[in-house]
Structure formats: C-alpha cells, structure tokens
Amino acid sequence: FEYAIGSHDGYKSPSEDRSCVLPVGKMSLIAGVFDGHIGSEVSDYLSKHLLQEIKKEIEHKKIVGRLTL
C-alpha cells in the first residue's frame, strides 16, 4: 500500500516536530508524530528509535504467540 507524510512549520521555523512511518508486514504500518514543544532533541530521538522498538516487540510477540492488539 502507499502512504504520505506532510508537515507545515507554522509560526516557528524550523519545526521541532517529527513524524515517521514504519511498514510492518504487507498490510500494516506503525506511524508516529512527535511534538517538539521546547526543542527537537526528544522528538528527534523518538522518531529515529521508538517505532523500531515497537516493531521488535510486535515481532517477538508473534513468535511467542502472545500478540494482543
């Protein structure tokens, strides 16, 4: 499937918000939008690492047969 991400800087430039999408399997994805309120350090970190960790957990639970959504 296809997806798109859009953003608008609004009143502050550059934007401190981040977004990311991670495909999981053929018909699923994980999406994240992280608000940078007072700086981009946390939103940068989360957009680079959090979805990968969630994907690892999903794959682990599928292997053990405990996936509950």
PDB file of N, CA and C in Angstrom:
ATOM      1  N   PHE A   1       0.825  -1.171   0.000  1.00  0.00           N
ATOM      2  CA  PHE A   1       0.000   0.000   0.000  1.00  0.00           C
ATOM      3  C   PHE A   1       0.878   1.246   0.000  1.00  0.00           C
ATOM      4  N   GLU A   2       0.269   2.383  -0.207  1.00  0.00           N
ATOM      5  CA  GLU A   2       1.013   3.636  -0.256  1.00  0.00           C
ATOM      6  C   GLU A   2       0.578   4.546   0.890  1.00  0.00           C
ATOM      7  N   TYR A   3       1.474   5.431   1.303  1.00  0.00           N
ATOM      8  CA  TYR A   3       1.155   6.416   2.325  1.00  0.00           C
ATOM      9  C   TYR A   3       1.975   7.669   2.053  1.00  0.00           C
ATOM     10  N   ALA A   4       1.578   8.757   2.671  1.00  0.00           N
ATOM     11  CA  ALA A   4       2.302  10.027   2.517  1.00  0.00           C
ATOM     12  C   ALA A   4       2.370  10.716   3.869  1.00  0.00           C
ATOM     13  N   ILE A   5       3.392  11.551   4.030  1.00  0.00           N
ATOM     14  CA  ILE A   5       3.554  12.346   5.243  1.00  0.00           C
ATOM     15  C   ILE A   5       3.656  13.804   4.818  1.00  0.00           C
ATOM     16  N   GLY A   6       2.931  14.663   5.499  1.00  0.00           N
ATOM     17  CA  GLY A   6       3.014  16.087   5.206  1.00  0.00           C
ATOM     18  C   GLY A   6       3.264  16.863   6.489  1.00  0.00           C
ATOM     19  N   SER A   7       3.843  18.048   6.364  1.00  0.00           N
ATOM     20  CA  SER A   7       4.063  18.873   7.545  1.00  0.00           C
ATOM     21  C   SER A   7       4.006  20.342   7.160  1.00  0.00           C
ATOM     22  N   HIS A   8       3.775  21.155   8.172  1.00  0.00           N
ATOM     23  CA  HIS A   8       3.722  22.603   7.978  1.00  0.00           C
ATOM     24  C   HIS A   8       4.417  23.236   9.176  1.00  0.00           C
ATOM     25  N   ASP A   9       5.381  24.106   8.938  1.00  0.00           N
ATOM     26  CA  ASP A   9       6.154  24.696  10.033  1.00  0.00           C
ATOM     27  C   ASP A   9       5.351  25.636  10.921  1.00  0.00           C
ATOM     28  N   GLY A  10       4.312  26.218  10.425  1.00  0.00           N
ATOM     29  CA  GLY A  10       3.506  27.115  11.247  1.00  0.00           C
ATOM     30  C   GLY A  10       4.262  28.368  11.615  1.00  0.00           C
ATOM     31  N   TYR A  11       4.167  28.767  12.882  1.00  0.00           N
ATOM     32  CA  TYR A  11       4.758  30.027  13.322  1.00  0.00           C
ATOM     33  C   TYR A  11       6.239  29.915  13.653  1.00  0.00           C
ATOM     34  N   LYS A  12       6.701  28.726  13.975  1.00  0.00           N
ATOM     35  CA  LYS A  12       8.102  28.539  14.337  1.00  0.00           C
ATOM     36  C   LYS A  12       8.859  27.894  13.187  1.00  0.00           C
ATOM     37  N   SER A  13      10.027  28.400  12.927  1.00  0.00           N
ATOM     38  CA  SER A  13      10.853  27.793  11.894  1.00  0.00           C
ATOM     39  C   SER A  13      12.268  27.710  12.428  1.00  0.00           C
ATOM     40  N   PRO A  14      12.936  26.614  12.365  1.00  0.00           N
ATOM     41  CA  PRO A  14      12.451  25.352  11.801  1.00  0.00           C
ATOM     42  C   PRO A  14      11.541  24.613  12.781  1.00  0.00           C
ATOM     43  N   SER A  15      10.759  23.712  12.253  1.00  0.00           N
ATOM     44  CA  SER A  15       9.845  22.929  13.075  1.00  0.00           C
ATOM     45  C   SER A  15      10.637  21.975  13.969  1.00  0.00           C
ATOM     46  N   GLU A  16      10.174  21.814  15.203  1.00  0.00           N
ATOM     47  CA  GLU A  16      10.801  20.878  16.135  1.00  0.00           C
ATOM     48  C   GLU A  16      10.014  19.572  16.205  1.00  0.00           C
ATOM     49  N   ASP A  17       8.937  19.475  15.435  1.00  0.00           N
ATOM     50  CA  ASP A  17       8.112  18.278  15.401  1.00  0.00           C
ATOM     51  C   ASP A  17       8.722  17.274  14.434  1.00  0.00           C
ATOM     52  N   ARG A  18       8.466  15.999  14.687  1.00  0.00           N
ATOM     53  CA  ARG A  18       8.951  14.942  13.812  1.00  0.00           C
ATOM     54  C   ARG A  18       7.840  13.924  13.585  1.00  0.00           C
ATOM     55  N   SER A  19       7.903  13.246  12.462  1.00  0.00           N
ATOM     56  CA  SER A  19       6.965  12.160  12.174  1.00  0.00           C
ATOM     57  C   SER A  19       7.722  11.061  11.456  1.00  0.00           C
ATOM     58  N   CYS A  20       7.189   9.857  11.549  1.00  0.00           N
ATOM     59  CA  CYS A  20       7.816   8.729  10.851  1.00  0.00           C
ATOM     60  C   CYS A  20       6.788   7.625  10.660  1.00  0.00           C
ATOM     61  N   VAL A  21       7.063   6.785   9.685  1.00  0.00           N
ATOM     62  CA  VAL A  21       6.206   5.645   9.372  1.00  0.00           C
ATOM     63  C   VAL A  21       7.101   4.434   9.164  1.00  0.00           C
ATOM     64  N   LEU A  22       6.700   3.303   9.730  1.00  0.00           N
ATOM     65  CA  LEU A  22       7.468   2.075   9.601  1.00  0.00           C
ATOM     66  C   LEU A  22       6.538   0.957   9.144  1.00  0.00           C
ATOM     67  N   PRO A  23       6.714   0.447   7.917  1.00  0.00           N
ATOM     68  CA  PRO A  23       5.893  -0.678   7.471  1.00  0.00           C
ATOM     69  C   PRO A  23       6.172  -1.922   8.325  1.00  0.00           C
ATOM     70  N   VAL A  24       5.108  -2.653   8.633  1.00  0.00           N
ATOM     71  CA  VAL A  24       5.212  -3.895   9.386  1.00  0.00           C
ATOM     72  C   VAL A  24       4.389  -4.926   8.627  1.00  0.00           C
ATOM     73  N   GLY A  25       5.027  -5.842   7.969  1.00  0.00           N
ATOM     74  CA  GLY A  25       4.311  -6.814   7.159  1.00  0.00           C
ATOM     75  C   GLY A  25       3.811  -6.186   5.866  1.00  0.00           C
ATOM     76  N   LYS A  26       2.893  -6.906   5.210  1.00  0.00           N
ATOM     77  CA  LYS A  26       2.402  -6.457   3.901  1.00  0.00           C
ATOM     78  C   LYS A  26       1.285  -5.427   3.993  1.00  0.00           C
ATOM     79  N   MET A  27       0.489  -5.463   5.051  1.00  0.00           N
ATOM     80  CA  MET A  27      -0.698  -4.605   5.115  1.00  0.00           C
ATOM     81  C   MET A  27      -0.807  -3.802   6.404  1.00  0.00           C
ATOM     82  N   SER A  28       0.300  -3.594   7.101  1.00  0.00           N
ATOM     83  CA  SER A  28       0.253  -2.851   8.356  1.00  0.00           C
ATOM     84  C   SER A  28       1.406  -1.861   8.420  1.00  0.00           C
ATOM     85  N   LEU A  29       1.227  -0.850   9.228  1.00  0.00           N
ATOM     86  CA  LEU A  29       2.317   0.086   9.481  1.00  0.00           C
ATOM     87  C   LEU A  29       2.144   0.691  10.857  1.00  0.00           C
ATOM     88  N   ILE A  30       3.240   1.242  11.368  1.00  0.00           N
ATOM     89  CA  ILE A  30       3.226   1.971  12.623  1.00  0.00           C
ATOM     90  C   ILE A  30       3.576   3.406  12.261  1.00  0.00           C
ATOM     91  N   ALA A  31       2.805   4.356  12.763  1.00  0.00           N
ATOM     92  CA  ALA A  31       3.074   5.765  12.481  1.00  0.00           C
ATOM     93  C   ALA A  31       3.240   6.513  13.791  1.00  0.00           C
ATOM     94  N   GLY A  32       4.103   7.498  13.780  1.00  0.00           N
ATOM     95  CA  GLY A  32       4.326   8.303  14.970  1.00  0.00           C
ATOM     96  C   GLY A  32       4.438   9.773  14.624  1.00  0.00           C
ATOM     97  N   VAL A  33       3.864  10.616  15.466  1.00  0.00           N
ATOM     98  CA  VAL A  33       4.003  12.068  15.351  1.00  0.00           C
ATOM     99  C   VAL A  33       4.467  12.551  16.717  1.00  0.00           C
ATOM    100  N   PHE A  34       5.597  13.254  16.743  1.00  0.00           N
ATOM    101  CA  PHE A  34       6.222  13.654  17.988  1.00  0.00           C
ATOM    102  C   PHE A  34       6.338  15.176  18.033  1.00  0.00           C
ATOM    103  N   ASP A  35       5.727  15.771  19.042  1.00  0.00           N
ATOM    104  CA  ASP A  35       5.680  17.228  19.173  1.00  0.00           C
ATOM    105  C   ASP A  35       6.915  17.711  19.922  1.00  0.00           C
ATOM    106  N   GLY A  36       7.669  18.622  19.326  1.00  0.00           N
ATOM    107  CA  GLY A  36       8.923  19.075  19.896  1.00  0.00           C
ATOM    108  C   GLY A  36       8.826  20.227  20.873  1.00  0.00           C
ATOM    109  N   HIS A  37       7.670  20.570  21.360  1.00  0.00           N
ATOM    110  CA  HIS A  37       7.375  21.710  22.244  1.00  0.00           C
ATOM    111  C   HIS A  37       8.522  22.691  22.499  1.00  0.00           C
ATOM    112  N   ILE A  38       9.550  22.294  23.224  1.00  0.00           N
ATOM    113  CA  ILE A  38      10.608  23.243  23.595  1.00  0.00           C
ATOM    114  C   ILE A  38      11.984  22.819  23.081  1.00  0.00           C
ATOM    115  N   GLY A  39      12.000  22.092  22.003  1.00  0.00           N
ATOM    116  CA  GLY A  39      13.271  21.645  21.427  1.00  0.00           C
ATOM    117  C   GLY A  39      13.060  20.354  20.666  1.00  0.00           C
ATOM    118  N   SER A  40      13.990  20.049  19.801  1.00  0.00           N
ATOM    119  CA  SER A  40      13.807  18.880  18.937  1.00  0.00           C
ATOM    120  C   SER A  40      14.543  17.630  19.424  1.00  0.00           C
ATOM    121  N   GLU A  41      15.265  17.697  20.555  1.00  0.00           N
ATOM    122  CA  GLU A  41      16.067  16.557  20.980  1.00  0.00           C
ATOM    123  C   GLU A  41      15.231  15.299  21.200  1.00  0.00           C
ATOM    124  N   VAL A  42      14.150  15.420  21.945  1.00  0.00           N
ATOM    125  CA  VAL A  42      13.319  14.247  22.246  1.00  0.00           C
ATOM    126  C   VAL A  42      12.569  13.772  21.001  1.00  0.00           C
ATOM    127  N   SER A  43      11.997  14.699  20.243  1.00  0.00           N
ATOM    128  CA  SER A  43      11.264  14.287  19.041  1.00  0.00           C
ATOM    129  C   SER A  43      12.210  13.672  18.008  1.00  0.00           C
ATOM    130  N   ASP A  44      13.451  14.163  17.909  1.00  0.00           N
ATOM    131  CA  ASP A  44      14.452  13.542  17.026  1.00  0.00           C
ATOM    132  C   ASP A  44      14.718  12.107  17.450  1.00  0.00           C
ATOM    133  N   TYR A  45      14.984  11.928  18.739  1.00  0.00           N
ATOM    134  CA  TYR A  45      15.311  10.590  19.259  1.00  0.00           C
ATOM    135  C   TYR A  45      14.154   9.611  19.040  1.00  0.00           C
ATOM    136  N   LEU A  46      12.949  10.040  19.413  1.00  0.00           N
ATOM    137  CA  LEU A  46      11.794   9.151  19.278  1.00  0.00           C
ATOM    138  C   LEU A  46      11.526   8.782  17.825  1.00  0.00           C
ATOM    139  N   SER A  47      11.639   9.740  16.919  1.00  0.00           N
ATOM    140  CA  SER A  47      11.358   9.441  15.509  1.00  0.00           C
ATOM    141  C   SER A  47      12.378   8.479  14.920  1.00  0.00           C
ATOM    142  N   LYS A  48      13.571   8.426  15.492  1.00  0.00           N
ATOM    143  CA  LYS A  48      14.607   7.519  14.987  1.00  0.00           C
ATOM    144  C   LYS A  48      14.590   6.151  15.652  1.00  0.00           C
ATOM    145  N   HIS A  49      14.066   6.043  16.896  1.00  0.00           N
ATOM    146  CA  HIS A  49      14.208   4.803  17.652  1.00  0.00           C
ATOM    147  C   HIS A  49      12.920   4.133  18.110  1.00  0.00           C
ATOM    148  N   LEU A  50      11.890   4.896  18.452  1.00  0.00           N
ATOM    149  CA  LEU A  50      10.714   4.301  19.099  1.00  0.00           C
ATOM    150  C   LEU A  50       9.992   3.278  18.219  1.00  0.00           C
ATOM    151  N   LEU A  51       9.755   3.602  16.952  1.00  0.00           N
ATOM    152  CA  LEU A  51       8.997   2.677  16.101  1.00  0.00           C
ATOM    153  C   LEU A  51       9.748   1.367  15.883  1.00  0.00           C
ATOM    154  N   GLN A  52      11.074   1.427  15.779  1.00  0.00           N
ATOM    155  CA  GLN A  52      11.870   0.199  15.651  1.00  0.00           C
ATOM    156  C   GLN A  52      11.686  -0.692  16.880  1.00  0.00           C
ATOM    157  N   GLU A  53      11.660  -0.083  18.064  1.00  0.00           N
ATOM    158  CA  GLU A  53      11.471  -0.857  19.297  1.00  0.00           C
ATOM    159  C   GLU A  53      10.072  -1.472  19.353  1.00  0.00           C
ATOM    160  N   ILE A  54       9.068  -0.726  18.928  1.00  0.00           N
ATOM    161  CA  ILE A  54       7.706  -1.265  18.884  1.00  0.00           C
ATOM    162  C   ILE A  54       7.635  -2.426  17.901  1.00  0.00           C
ATOM    163  N   LYS A  55       8.263  -2.270  16.722  1.00  0.00           N
ATOM    164  CA  LYS A  55       8.270  -3.341  15.724  1.00  0.00           C
ATOM    165  C   LYS A  55       8.943  -4.589  16.273  1.00  0.00           C
ATOM    166  N   LYS A  56      10.063  -4.435  16.976  1.00  0.00           N
ATOM    167  CA  LYS A  56      10.748  -5.586  17.585  1.00  0.00           C
ATOM    168  C   LYS A  56       9.828  -6.308  18.560  1.00  0.00           C
ATOM    169  N   GLU A  57       9.106  -5.535  19.377  1.00  0.00           N
ATOM    170  CA  GLU A  57       8.199  -6.132  20.358  1.00  0.00           C
ATOM    171  C   GLU A  57       7.056  -6.881  19.673  1.00  0.00           C
ATOM    172  N   ILE A  58       6.500  -6.310  18.619  1.00  0.00           N
ATOM    173  CA  ILE A  58       5.430  -6.977  17.866  1.00  0.00           C
ATOM    174  C   ILE A  58       5.946  -8.281  17.270  1.00  0.00           C
ATOM    175  N   GLU A  59       7.111  -8.243  16.641  1.00  0.00           N
ATOM    176  CA  GLU A  59       7.672  -9.453  16.030  1.00  0.00           C
ATOM    177  C   GLU A  59       7.971 -10.501  17.085  1.00  0.00           C
ATOM    178  N   HIS A  60       8.459 -10.090  18.247  1.00  0.00           N
ATOM    179  CA  HIS A  60       8.739 -11.035  19.328  1.00  0.00           C
ATOM    180  C   HIS A  60       7.453 -11.701  19.820  1.00  0.00           C
ATOM    181  N   LYS A  61       6.408 -10.912  19.982  1.00  0.00           N
ATOM    182  CA  LYS A  61       5.147 -11.472  20.471  1.00  0.00           C
ATOM    183  C   LYS A  61       4.501 -12.387  19.437  1.00  0.00           C
ATOM    184  N   LYS A  62       4.690 -12.101  18.148  1.00  0.00           N
ATOM    185  CA  LYS A  62       4.174 -13.007  17.113  1.00  0.00           C
ATOM    186  C   LYS A  62       4.880 -14.352  17.195  1.00  0.00           C
ATOM    187  N   ILE A  63       6.188 -14.310  17.444  1.00  0.00           N
ATOM    188  CA  ILE A  63       6.955 -15.551  17.535  1.00  0.00           C
ATOM    189  C   ILE A  63       6.499 -16.381  18.719  1.00  0.00           C
ATOM    190  N   VAL A  64       6.253 -15.718  19.860  1.00  0.00           N
ATOM    191  CA  VAL A  64       5.840 -16.456  21.044  1.00  0.00           C
ATOM    192  C   VAL A  64       4.340 -16.706  21.068  1.00  0.00           C
ATOM    193  N   GLY A  65       3.605 -16.107  20.156  1.00  0.00           N
ATOM    194  CA  GLY A  65       2.168 -16.362  20.079  1.00  0.00           C
ATOM    195  C   GLY A  65       1.339 -15.596  21.089  1.00  0.00           C
ATOM    196  N   ARG A  66       1.816 -14.441  21.569  1.00  0.00           N
ATOM    197  CA  ARG A  66       1.082 -13.680  22.584  1.00  0.00           C
ATOM    198  C   ARG A  66       0.612 -12.328  22.084  1.00  0.00           C
ATOM    199  N   LEU A  67       0.542 -12.116  20.781  1.00  0.00           N
ATOM    200  CA  LEU A  67       0.199 -10.797  20.252  1.00  0.00           C
ATOM    201  C   LEU A  67      -1.256 -10.451  20.556  1.00  0.00           C
ATOM    202  N   THR A  68      -1.464  -9.351  21.258  1.00  0.00           N
ATOM    203  CA  THR A  68      -2.811  -8.854  21.520  1.00  0.00           C
ATOM    204  C   THR A  68      -2.841  -7.384  21.131  1.00  0.00           C
ATOM    205  N   LEU A  69      -3.734  -7.020  20.262  1.00  0.00           N
ATOM    206  CA  LEU A  69      -3.873  -5.635  19.839  1.00  0.00           C
ATOM    207  C   LEU A  69      -5.230  -5.106  20.221  1.00  0.00           C
TER     208      LEU A  69
END
